[in-house]
Coordinates of C-alpha atoms and ligand atoms in Angstrom, one line a residue:
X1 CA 57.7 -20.1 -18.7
X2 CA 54.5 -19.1 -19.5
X3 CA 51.7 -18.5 -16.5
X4 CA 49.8 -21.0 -17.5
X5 CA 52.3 -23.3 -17.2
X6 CA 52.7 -22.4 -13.9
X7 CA 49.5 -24.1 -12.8
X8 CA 48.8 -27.7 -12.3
X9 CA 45.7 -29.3 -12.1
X10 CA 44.7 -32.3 -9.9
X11 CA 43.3 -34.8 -12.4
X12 CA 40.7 -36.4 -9.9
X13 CA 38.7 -33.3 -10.1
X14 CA 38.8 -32.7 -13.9
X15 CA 39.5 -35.8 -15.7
X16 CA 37.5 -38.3 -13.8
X17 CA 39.1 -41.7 -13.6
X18 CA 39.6 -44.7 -15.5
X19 CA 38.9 -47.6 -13.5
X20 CA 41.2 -50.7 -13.3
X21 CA 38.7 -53.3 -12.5
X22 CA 40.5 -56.0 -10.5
X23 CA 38.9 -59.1 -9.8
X24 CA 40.1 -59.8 -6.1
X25 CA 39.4 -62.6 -3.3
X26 CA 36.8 -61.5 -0.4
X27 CA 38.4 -61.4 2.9
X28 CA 36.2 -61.6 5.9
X29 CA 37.1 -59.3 8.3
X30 CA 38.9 -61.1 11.7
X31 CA 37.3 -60.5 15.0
X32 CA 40.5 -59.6 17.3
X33 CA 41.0 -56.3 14.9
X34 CA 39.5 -53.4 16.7
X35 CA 37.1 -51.0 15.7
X36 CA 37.2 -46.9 15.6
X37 CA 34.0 -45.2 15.1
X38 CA 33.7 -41.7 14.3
X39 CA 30.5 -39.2 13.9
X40 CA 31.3 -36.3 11.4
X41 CA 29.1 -33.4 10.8
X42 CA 30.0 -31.7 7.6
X43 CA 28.7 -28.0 7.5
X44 CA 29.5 -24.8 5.7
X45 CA 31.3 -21.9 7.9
X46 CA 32.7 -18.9 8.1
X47 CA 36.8 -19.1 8.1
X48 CA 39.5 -16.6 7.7
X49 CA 42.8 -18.7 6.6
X50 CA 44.1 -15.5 4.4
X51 CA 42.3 -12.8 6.7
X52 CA 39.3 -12.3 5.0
X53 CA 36.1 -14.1 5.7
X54 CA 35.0 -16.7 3.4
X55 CA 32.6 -20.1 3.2
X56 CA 34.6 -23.1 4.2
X57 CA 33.9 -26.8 4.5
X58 CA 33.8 -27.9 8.3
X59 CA 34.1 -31.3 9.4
X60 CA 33.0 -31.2 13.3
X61 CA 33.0 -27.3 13.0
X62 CA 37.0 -28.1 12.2
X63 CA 38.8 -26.6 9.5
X64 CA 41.0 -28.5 8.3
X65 CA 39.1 -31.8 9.0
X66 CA 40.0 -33.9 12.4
X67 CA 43.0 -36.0 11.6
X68 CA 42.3 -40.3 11.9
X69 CA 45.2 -41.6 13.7
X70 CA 44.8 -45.4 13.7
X71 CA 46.4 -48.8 13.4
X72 CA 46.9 -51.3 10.6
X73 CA 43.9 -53.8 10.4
X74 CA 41.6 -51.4 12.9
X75 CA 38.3 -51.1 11.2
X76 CA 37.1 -47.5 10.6
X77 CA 33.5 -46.5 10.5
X78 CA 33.0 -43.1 9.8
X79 CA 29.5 -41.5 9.4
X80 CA 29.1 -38.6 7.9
X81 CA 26.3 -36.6 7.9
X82 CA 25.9 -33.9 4.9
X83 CA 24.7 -30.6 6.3
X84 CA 26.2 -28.3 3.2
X85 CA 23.6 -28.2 0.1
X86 CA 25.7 -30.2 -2.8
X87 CA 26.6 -33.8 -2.8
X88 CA 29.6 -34.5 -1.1
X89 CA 32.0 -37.4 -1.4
X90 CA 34.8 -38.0 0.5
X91 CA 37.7 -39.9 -0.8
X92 CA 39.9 -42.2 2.0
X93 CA 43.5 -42.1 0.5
X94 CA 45.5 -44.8 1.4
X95 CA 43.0 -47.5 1.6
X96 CA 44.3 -50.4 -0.8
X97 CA 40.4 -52.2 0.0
X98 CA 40.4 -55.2 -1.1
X99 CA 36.7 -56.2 0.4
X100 CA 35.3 -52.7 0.0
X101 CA 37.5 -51.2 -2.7
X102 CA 34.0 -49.5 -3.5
X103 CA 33.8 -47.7 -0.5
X104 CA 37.4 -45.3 -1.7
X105 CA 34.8 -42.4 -2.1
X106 CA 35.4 -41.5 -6.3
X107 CA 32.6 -41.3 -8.7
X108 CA 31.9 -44.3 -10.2
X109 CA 32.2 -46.4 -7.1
X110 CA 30.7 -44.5 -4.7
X111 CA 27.2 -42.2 -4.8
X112 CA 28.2 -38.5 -3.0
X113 CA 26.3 -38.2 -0.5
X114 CA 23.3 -36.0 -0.8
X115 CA 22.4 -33.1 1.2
X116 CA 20.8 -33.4 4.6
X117 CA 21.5 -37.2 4.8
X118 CA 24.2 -39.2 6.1
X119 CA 26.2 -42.1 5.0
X120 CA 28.6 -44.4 6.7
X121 CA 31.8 -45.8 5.3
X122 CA 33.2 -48.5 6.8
X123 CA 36.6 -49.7 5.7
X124 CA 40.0 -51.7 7.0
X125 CA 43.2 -49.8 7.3
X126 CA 45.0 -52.7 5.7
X127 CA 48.5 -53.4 4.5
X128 CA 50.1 -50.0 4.1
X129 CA 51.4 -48.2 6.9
X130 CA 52.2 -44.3 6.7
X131 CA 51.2 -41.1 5.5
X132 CA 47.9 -40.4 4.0
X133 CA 44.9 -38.3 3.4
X134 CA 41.3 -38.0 2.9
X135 CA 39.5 -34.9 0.7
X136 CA 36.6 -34.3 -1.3
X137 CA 36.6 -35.9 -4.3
X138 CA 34.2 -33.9 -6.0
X139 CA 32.8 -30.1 -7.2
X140 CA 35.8 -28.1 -6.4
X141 CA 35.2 -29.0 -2.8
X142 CA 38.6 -29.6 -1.7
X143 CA 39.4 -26.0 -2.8
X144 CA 37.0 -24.8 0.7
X145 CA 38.2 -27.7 3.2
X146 CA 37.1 -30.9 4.0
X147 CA 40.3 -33.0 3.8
X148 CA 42.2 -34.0 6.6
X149 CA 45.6 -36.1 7.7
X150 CA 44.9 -40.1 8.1
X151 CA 47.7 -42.0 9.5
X152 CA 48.4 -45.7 9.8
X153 CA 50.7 -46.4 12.2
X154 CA 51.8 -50.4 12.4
X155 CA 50.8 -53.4 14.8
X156 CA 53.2 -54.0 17.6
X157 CA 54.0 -57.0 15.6
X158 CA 55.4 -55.0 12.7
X159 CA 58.9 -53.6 12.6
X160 CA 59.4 -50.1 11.3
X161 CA 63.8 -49.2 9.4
X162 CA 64.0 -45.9 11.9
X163 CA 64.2 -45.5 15.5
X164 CA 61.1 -44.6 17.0
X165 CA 60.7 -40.7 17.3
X166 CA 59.8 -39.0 20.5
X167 CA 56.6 -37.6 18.5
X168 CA 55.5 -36.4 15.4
X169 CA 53.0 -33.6 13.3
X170 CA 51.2 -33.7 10.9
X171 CA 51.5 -30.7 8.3
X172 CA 48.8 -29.8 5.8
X173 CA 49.9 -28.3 3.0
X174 CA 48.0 -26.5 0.5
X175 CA 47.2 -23.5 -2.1
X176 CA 44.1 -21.3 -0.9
X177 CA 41.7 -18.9 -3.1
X178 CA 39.8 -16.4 -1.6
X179 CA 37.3 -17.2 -4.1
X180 CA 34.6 -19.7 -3.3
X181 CA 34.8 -22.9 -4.8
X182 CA 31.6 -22.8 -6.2
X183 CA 33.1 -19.6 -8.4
X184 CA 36.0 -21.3 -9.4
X185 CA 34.0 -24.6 -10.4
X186 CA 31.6 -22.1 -12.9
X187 CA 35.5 -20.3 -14.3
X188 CA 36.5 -23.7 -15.0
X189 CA 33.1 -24.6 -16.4
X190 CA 32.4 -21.4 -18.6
X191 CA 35.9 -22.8 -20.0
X192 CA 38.9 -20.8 -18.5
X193 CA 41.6 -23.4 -18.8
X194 CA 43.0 -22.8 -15.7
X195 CA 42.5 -21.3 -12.6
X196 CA 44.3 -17.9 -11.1
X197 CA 46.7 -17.9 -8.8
X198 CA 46.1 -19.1 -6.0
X199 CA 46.1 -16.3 -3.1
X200 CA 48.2 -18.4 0.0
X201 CA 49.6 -21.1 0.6
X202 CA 48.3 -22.9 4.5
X203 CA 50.1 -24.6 6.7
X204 CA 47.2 -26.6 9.0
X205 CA 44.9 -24.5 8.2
X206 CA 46.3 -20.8 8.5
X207 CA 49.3 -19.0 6.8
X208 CA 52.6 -18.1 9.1
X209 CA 51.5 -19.0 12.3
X210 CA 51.5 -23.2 13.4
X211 CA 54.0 -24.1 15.3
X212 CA 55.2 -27.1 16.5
X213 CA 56.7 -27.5 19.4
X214 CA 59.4 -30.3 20.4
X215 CA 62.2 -31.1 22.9
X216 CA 65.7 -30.0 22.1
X217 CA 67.9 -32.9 21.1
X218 CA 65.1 -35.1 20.4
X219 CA 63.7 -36.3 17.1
X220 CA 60.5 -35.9 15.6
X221 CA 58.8 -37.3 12.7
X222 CA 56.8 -34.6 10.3
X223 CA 54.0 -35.9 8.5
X224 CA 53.9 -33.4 5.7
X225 CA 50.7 -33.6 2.8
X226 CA 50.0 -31.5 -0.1
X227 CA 46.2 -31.0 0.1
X228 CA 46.0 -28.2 -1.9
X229 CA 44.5 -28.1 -5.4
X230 CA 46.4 -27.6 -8.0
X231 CA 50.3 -26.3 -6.7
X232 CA 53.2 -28.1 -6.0
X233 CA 55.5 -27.2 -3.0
X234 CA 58.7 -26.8 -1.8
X235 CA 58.8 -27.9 2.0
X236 CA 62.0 -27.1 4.2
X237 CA 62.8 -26.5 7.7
X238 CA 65.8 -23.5 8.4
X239 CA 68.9 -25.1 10.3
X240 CA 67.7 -28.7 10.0
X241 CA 68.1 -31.7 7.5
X242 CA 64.8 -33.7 6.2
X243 CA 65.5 -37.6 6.5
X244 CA 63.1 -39.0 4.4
X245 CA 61.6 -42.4 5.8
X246 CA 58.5 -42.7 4.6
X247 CA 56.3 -42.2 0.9
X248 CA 52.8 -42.8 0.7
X249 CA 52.9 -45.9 2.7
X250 CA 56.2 -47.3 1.6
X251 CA 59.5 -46.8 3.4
X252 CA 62.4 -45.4 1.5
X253 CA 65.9 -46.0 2.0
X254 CA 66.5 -43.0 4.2
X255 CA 68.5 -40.2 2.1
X256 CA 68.9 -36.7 3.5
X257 CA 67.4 -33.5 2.0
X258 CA 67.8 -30.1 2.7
X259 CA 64.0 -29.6 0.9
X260 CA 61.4 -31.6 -0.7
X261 CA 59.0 -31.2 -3.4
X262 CA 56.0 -32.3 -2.5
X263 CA 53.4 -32.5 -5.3
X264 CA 49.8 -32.3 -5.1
X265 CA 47.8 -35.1 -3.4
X266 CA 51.4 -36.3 -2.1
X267 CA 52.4 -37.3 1.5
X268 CA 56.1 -38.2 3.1
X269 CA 57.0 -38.2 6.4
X270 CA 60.6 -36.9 6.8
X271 CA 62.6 -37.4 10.6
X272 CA 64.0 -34.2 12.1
X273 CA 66.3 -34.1 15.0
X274 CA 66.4 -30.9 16.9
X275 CA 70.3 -30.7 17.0
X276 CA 70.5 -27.2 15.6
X277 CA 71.8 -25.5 18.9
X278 CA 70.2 -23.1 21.1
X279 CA 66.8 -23.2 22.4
X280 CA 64.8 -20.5 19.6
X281 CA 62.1 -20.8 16.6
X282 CA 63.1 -21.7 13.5
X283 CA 61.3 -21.6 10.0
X284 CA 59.2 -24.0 8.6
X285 CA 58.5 -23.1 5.1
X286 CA 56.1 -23.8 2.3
X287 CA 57.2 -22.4 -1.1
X288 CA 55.2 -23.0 -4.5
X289 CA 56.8 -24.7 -7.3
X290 CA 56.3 -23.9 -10.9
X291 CA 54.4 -20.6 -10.1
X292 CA 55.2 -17.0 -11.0
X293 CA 55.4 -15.4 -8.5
X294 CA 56.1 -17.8 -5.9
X295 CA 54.0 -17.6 -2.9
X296 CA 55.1 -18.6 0.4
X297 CA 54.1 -19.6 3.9
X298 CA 55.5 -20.3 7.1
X299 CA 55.7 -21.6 10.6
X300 CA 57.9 -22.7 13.6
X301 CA 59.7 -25.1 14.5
X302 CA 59.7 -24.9 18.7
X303 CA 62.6 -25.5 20.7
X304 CA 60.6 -26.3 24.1
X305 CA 62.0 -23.2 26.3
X306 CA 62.5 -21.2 23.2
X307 CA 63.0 -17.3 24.3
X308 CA 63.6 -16.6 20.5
X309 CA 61.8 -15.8 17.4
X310 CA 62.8 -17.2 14.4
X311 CA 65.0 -14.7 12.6
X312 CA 67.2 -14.8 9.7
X313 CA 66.3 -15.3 5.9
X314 CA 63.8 -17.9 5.0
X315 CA 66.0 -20.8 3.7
X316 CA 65.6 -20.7 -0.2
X317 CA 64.3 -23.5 -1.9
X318 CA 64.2 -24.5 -5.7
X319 CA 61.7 -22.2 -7.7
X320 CA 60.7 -23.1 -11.5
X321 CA 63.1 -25.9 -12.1
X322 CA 61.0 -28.7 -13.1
X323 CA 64.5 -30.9 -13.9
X324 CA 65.4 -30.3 -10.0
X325 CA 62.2 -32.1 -9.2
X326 CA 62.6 -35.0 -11.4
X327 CA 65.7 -35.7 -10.8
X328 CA 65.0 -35.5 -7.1
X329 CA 61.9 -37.6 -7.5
X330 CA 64.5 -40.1 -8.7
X331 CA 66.4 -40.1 -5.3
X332 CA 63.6 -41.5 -3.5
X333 CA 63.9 -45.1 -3.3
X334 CA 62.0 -47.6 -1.4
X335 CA 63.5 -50.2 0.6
X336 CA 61.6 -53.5 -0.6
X337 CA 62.5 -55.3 2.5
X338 CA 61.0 -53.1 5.0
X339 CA 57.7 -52.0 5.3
X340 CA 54.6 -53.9 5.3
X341 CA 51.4 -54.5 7.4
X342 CA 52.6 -57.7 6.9
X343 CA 55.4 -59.3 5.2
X344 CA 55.6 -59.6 1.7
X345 CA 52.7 -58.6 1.1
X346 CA 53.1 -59.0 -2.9
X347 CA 54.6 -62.1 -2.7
X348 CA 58.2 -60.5 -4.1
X349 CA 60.7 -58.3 -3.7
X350 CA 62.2 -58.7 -6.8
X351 CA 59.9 -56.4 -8.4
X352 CA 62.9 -55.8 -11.2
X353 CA 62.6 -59.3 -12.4
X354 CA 59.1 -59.8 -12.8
X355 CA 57.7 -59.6 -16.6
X356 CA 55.0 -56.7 -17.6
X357 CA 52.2 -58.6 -18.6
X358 CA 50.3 -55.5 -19.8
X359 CA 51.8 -51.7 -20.8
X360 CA 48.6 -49.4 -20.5
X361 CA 49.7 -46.2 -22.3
X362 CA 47.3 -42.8 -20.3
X363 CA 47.9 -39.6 -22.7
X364 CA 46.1 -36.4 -21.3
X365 CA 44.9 -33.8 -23.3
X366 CA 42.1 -30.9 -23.1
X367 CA 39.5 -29.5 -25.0
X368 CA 36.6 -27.1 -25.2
X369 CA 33.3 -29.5 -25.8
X370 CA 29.9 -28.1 -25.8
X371 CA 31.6 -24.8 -24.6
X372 CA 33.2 -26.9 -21.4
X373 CA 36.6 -26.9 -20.4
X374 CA 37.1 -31.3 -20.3
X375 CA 40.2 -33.0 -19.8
X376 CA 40.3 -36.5 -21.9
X377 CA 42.5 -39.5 -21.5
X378 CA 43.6 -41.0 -24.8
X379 CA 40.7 -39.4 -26.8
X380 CA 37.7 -39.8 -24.1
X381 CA 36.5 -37.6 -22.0
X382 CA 35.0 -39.2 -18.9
X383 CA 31.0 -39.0 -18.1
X384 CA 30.1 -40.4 -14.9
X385 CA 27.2 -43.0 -15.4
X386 CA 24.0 -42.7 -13.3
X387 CA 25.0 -46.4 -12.1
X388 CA 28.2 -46.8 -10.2
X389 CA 30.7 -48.9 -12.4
X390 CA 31.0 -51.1 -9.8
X391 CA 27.6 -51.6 -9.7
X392 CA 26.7 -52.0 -13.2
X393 CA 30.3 -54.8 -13.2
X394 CA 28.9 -56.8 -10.2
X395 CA 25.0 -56.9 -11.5
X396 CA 26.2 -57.6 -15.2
X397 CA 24.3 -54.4 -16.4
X398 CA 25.4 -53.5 -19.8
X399 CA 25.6 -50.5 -21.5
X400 CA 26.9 -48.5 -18.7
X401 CA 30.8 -48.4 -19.3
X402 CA 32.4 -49.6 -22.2
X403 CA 34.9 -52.2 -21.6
X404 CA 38.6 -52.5 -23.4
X405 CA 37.7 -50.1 -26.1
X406 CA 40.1 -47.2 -25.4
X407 CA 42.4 -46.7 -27.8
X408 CA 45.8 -46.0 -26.5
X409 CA 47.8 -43.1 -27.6
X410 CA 45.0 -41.5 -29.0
X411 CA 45.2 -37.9 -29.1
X412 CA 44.5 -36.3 -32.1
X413 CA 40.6 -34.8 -33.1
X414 CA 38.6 -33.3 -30.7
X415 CA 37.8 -35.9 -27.5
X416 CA 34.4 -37.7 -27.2
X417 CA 32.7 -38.3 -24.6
X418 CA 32.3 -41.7 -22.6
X419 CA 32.6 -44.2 -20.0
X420 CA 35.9 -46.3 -20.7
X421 CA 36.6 -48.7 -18.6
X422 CA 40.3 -51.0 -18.9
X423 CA 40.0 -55.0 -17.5
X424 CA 43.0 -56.6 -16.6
X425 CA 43.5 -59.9 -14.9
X426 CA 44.4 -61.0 -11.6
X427 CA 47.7 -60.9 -10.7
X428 CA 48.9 -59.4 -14.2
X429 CA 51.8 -57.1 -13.6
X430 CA 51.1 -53.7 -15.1
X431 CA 52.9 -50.8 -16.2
X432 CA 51.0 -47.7 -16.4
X433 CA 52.9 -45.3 -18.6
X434 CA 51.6 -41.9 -18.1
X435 CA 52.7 -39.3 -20.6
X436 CA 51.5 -35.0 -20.6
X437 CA 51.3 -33.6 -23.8
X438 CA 50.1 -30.1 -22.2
X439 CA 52.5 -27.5 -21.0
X440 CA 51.3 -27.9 -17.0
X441 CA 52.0 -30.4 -14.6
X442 CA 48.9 -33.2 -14.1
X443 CA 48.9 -35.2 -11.2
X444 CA 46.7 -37.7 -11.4
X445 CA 45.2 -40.0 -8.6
X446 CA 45.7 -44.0 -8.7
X447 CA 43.2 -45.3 -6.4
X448 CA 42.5 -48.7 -4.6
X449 CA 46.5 -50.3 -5.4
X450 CA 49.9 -49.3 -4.0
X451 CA 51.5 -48.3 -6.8
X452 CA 55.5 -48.3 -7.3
X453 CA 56.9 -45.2 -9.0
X454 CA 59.8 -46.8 -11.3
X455 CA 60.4 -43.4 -13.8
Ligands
NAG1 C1 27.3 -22.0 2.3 O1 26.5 -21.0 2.8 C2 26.2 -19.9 1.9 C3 25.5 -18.9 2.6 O2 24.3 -19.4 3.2 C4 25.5 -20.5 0.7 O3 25.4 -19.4 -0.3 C5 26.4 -21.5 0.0 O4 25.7 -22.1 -1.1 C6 26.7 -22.6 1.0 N1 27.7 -23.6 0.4 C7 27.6 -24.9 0.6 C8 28.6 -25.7 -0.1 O5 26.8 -25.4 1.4
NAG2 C1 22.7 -42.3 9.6 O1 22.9 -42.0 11.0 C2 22.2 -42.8 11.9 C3 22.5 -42.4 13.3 O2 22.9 -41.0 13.4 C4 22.6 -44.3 11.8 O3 21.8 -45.0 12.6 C5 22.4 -44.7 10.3 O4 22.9 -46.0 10.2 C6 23.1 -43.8 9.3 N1 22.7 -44.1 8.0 C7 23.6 -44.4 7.1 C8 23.1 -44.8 5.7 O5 24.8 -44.4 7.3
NAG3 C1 39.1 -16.7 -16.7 O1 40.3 -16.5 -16.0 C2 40.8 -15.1 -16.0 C3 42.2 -15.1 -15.3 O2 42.2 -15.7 -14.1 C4 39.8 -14.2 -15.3 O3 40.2 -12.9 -15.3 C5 38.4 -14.3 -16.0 O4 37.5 -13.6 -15.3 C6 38.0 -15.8 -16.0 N1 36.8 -15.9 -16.8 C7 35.7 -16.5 -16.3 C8 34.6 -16.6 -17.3 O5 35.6 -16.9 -15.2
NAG4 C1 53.3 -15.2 5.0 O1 54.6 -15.0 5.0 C2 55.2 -15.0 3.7 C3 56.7 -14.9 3.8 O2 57.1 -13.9 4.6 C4 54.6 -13.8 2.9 O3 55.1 -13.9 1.6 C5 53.1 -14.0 2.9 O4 52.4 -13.0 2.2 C6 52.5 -14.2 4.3 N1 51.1 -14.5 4.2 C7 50.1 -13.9 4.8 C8 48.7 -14.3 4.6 O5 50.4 -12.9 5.5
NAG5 C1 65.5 -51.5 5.0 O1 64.6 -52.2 5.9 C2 65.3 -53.2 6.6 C3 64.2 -54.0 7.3 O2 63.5 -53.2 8.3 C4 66.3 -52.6 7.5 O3 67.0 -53.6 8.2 C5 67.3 -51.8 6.6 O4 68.2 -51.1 7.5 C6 66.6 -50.8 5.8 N1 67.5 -50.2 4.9 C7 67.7 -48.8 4.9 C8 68.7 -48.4 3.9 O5 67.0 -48.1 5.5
NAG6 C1 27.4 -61.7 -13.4 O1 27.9 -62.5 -14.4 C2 28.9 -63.5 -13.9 C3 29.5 -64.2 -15.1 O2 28.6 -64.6 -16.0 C4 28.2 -64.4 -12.9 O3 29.2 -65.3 -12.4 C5 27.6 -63.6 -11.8 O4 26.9 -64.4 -10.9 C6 26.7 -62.5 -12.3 N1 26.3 -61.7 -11.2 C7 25.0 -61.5 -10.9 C8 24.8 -60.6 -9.7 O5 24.1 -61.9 -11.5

């Protein structure tokens, strides 16, 4: 495998997005749902995750970014107040909004927010409970900090398929340059067509030193999210099983793992029963995937009373195998009956049965134009427009996007430039087929729906 293969690259940053327009009913908010309001201060600082001291992204002088801990249906106001001197955007993974789907924090519905001036989003943690994130969604910016664990826990009313744990962590996961992002933005830019090697992987934050800390016998879940930019990872504990409960806001049918890849933008939440014996550290561990050579990062897992280190070899974990990842991606099943802010939220489980009304065909491809490394989807290269598309769609302002006139499975020639943008109908049932005609791994970002992986 080729270096270059090694690296991945997180679509939302490069590509920009095409936007599934969705024409959806206006909810009003109810009263009885509750209300969290936060102040964040965003600011540029001095951190040392790798040991050397570099310019990071601070949200309330925290690197990583304070993690939102709420409750489906709560109302979350967040104002953010810009102190670095770019734009910055934040993007609230996790947030299927219906009313203020415009409000997810991407280009194209949402302005960054300029320097020195504040914005406030306001948005309803509805319908999914689980694992999620928020990050930067623009400039490189997730590659100095800024992104954060958000996690939905459900409404008394609301069942959950697994026992209740006697806590649980949340685990940031991530690749780290050295280099500011601001020199990796003007690599990509000059037309390197990928980035280096990361230096580190972090764990929360910093490399081989969280730990967590539970009670012997007990059973905790681990929130674990891959924040990082571009690398996969492999994520295992020594001594103890991964039960996977939870993906992204949809329980699965709870299969056991010894490790779990965990691709970039990702989240699962995994149960971990501290039955392993006596009362020491063990090692949490954080490999790459698809990388040569494979970095790796650690902490502990904390027996309360512990009066040992964590010793031993670090357990291995899968290392270039991209099959091993499919075909492990294809273990991970949801269970359709459980899960849901509130039942049935789609009005089926019988997801098999229903008929694709529309097959929308993404191919991925990259080329040099105007002496710019661009990624294109099916022959276009995305320019954000100076008016939101959202905007432009509710005002009826033409000329800003160009409806329905992508061509699918275009690929060949060198990309143009535009604003494509794919309308579909309420309550069609689509399949998005994605397919990667480059020799790295893409991830890309499917905002504003729940999506269900089916291949
Ligand atoms: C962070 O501060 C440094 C030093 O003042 C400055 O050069 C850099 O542009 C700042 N970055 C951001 C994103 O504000
Ligand atoms: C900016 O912050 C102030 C208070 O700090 C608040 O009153 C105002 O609504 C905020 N503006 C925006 C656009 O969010
Ligand atoms: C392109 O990437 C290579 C390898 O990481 C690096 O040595 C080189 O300096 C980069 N070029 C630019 C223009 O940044
Ligand atoms: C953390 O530990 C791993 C595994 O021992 C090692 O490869 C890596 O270099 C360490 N990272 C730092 C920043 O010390
Ligand atoms: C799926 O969820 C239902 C409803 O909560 C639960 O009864 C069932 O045990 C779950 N199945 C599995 C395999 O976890
Ligand atoms: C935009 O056009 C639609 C359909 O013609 C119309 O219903 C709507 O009121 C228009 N919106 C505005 C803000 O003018």
């Amino acid at each position: 495998m080729r270096q270059t293969e090694a690296a991945g690259s997180d679509r939302q940053f490069f590509l920009g997005t095409i936007l599934v327009i969705i024409c959806l009913s206006v909810f009003s908010v109810k009263a009885e749902d509750a209300y969290r309001y936060y102040t964040w201060t965003v600011t540029n600082g001095t951190i040392y995750p790798l040991g050397v001291p570099q310019q990071g992204i601070l949200i309330n002088g925290q690197f990583p970014g304070p993690t939102i801990e709420c409750v489906t249906n709560e109302n979350i106001v967040v104002n953010v107040i810009n102190k670095l001197d770019e734009p910055f955007l934040i993007t609230w993974n996790g947030i299927k909004q219906r009313r203020t789907s415009w409000q997810d924090g991407l280009l194209g519905t949402n302005c960054p927010i300029p320097p020195n001036t504040n914005w406030t989003y306001k948005f309803q943690a509805k319908d999914q409970i689980g694992t999620f994130s928020y990050f930067p969604s623009t400039k490189l910016h997730r590659a100095a900090g800024g992104f954060g664990g958000f996690n939905i826990a459900q409404r008394s009313v609301i069942s959950i398929p697994y026992p209740k744990p006697d806590g649980e962590f949340t685990l940031l996961v991530g690749d780290w340059y050295k280099t500011d992002h601001k020199v990796l933005r003007r690599m990509l830019d000059l037309g390197n067509t990928s980035l280096p090697l990361p230096d580190g992987l972090l764990i929360n934050g910093i490399s081989n030193g969280s730990v967590f800390t539970g009670e012997p016998g007990k059973s905790y879940k681990f929130r674990v999210t891959n924040v990082g930019i571009e690398t996969s990872i492999n994520f295992r504990i020594q001594g103890h099983a991964l039960k996977l409960i939870e993906v992204e806001g949809s329980h699965t049918l709870q299969d056991t793992y010894q490790s779990l890849d965990v691709h970039v933008g990702q989240s699962v939440a995994v149960l971990v029963t501290l039955n392993n014996g006596p009362s020491k550290d063990y090692f949490i561990v954080a490999s790459t995937r698809f990388t040569k050579p494979i970095l790796t990062t650690t902490a502990y897992l904390r027996y309360a009373g512990s009066t040992a280190q964590a010793s031993g070899p670090l357990p291995t974990g899968p290392t270039y195998h991209i099959h091993w990842s499919m075909k492990q991606a294809r273990t991970i099943r949801l269970n359709l009956t459980a899960n849901a802010a509130r039942p049935n939220p789609q009005g089926s489980f019988h997801y098999g049965t229903i008929k694709i009304s529309r097959s929308i065909v993404l191919v991925n491809t990259q080329a040099k134009i105007n002496g710019k490394l661009r990624y294109a989807v099916n022959g276009i290269s995305y320019l954000d427009p100076a008016t939101p598309l959202k905007l432009a769609d509710w005002f009826n302002i033409s000329g800003v996007f160009s409806l329905n006139t992508i061509k699918y499975g275009q690929t060949s020639g060198l990309p143009t430039l535009g604003t494509p943008v794919i309308g579909t109908t309420f309550h069609d049932f689509i399949e998005i087929v994605f397919q990667n005609t480059e020799t790295k791994i893409q991830s890309w970002h499917l905002d504003g729906y729940s999506f269900y992986v089916v291949g």
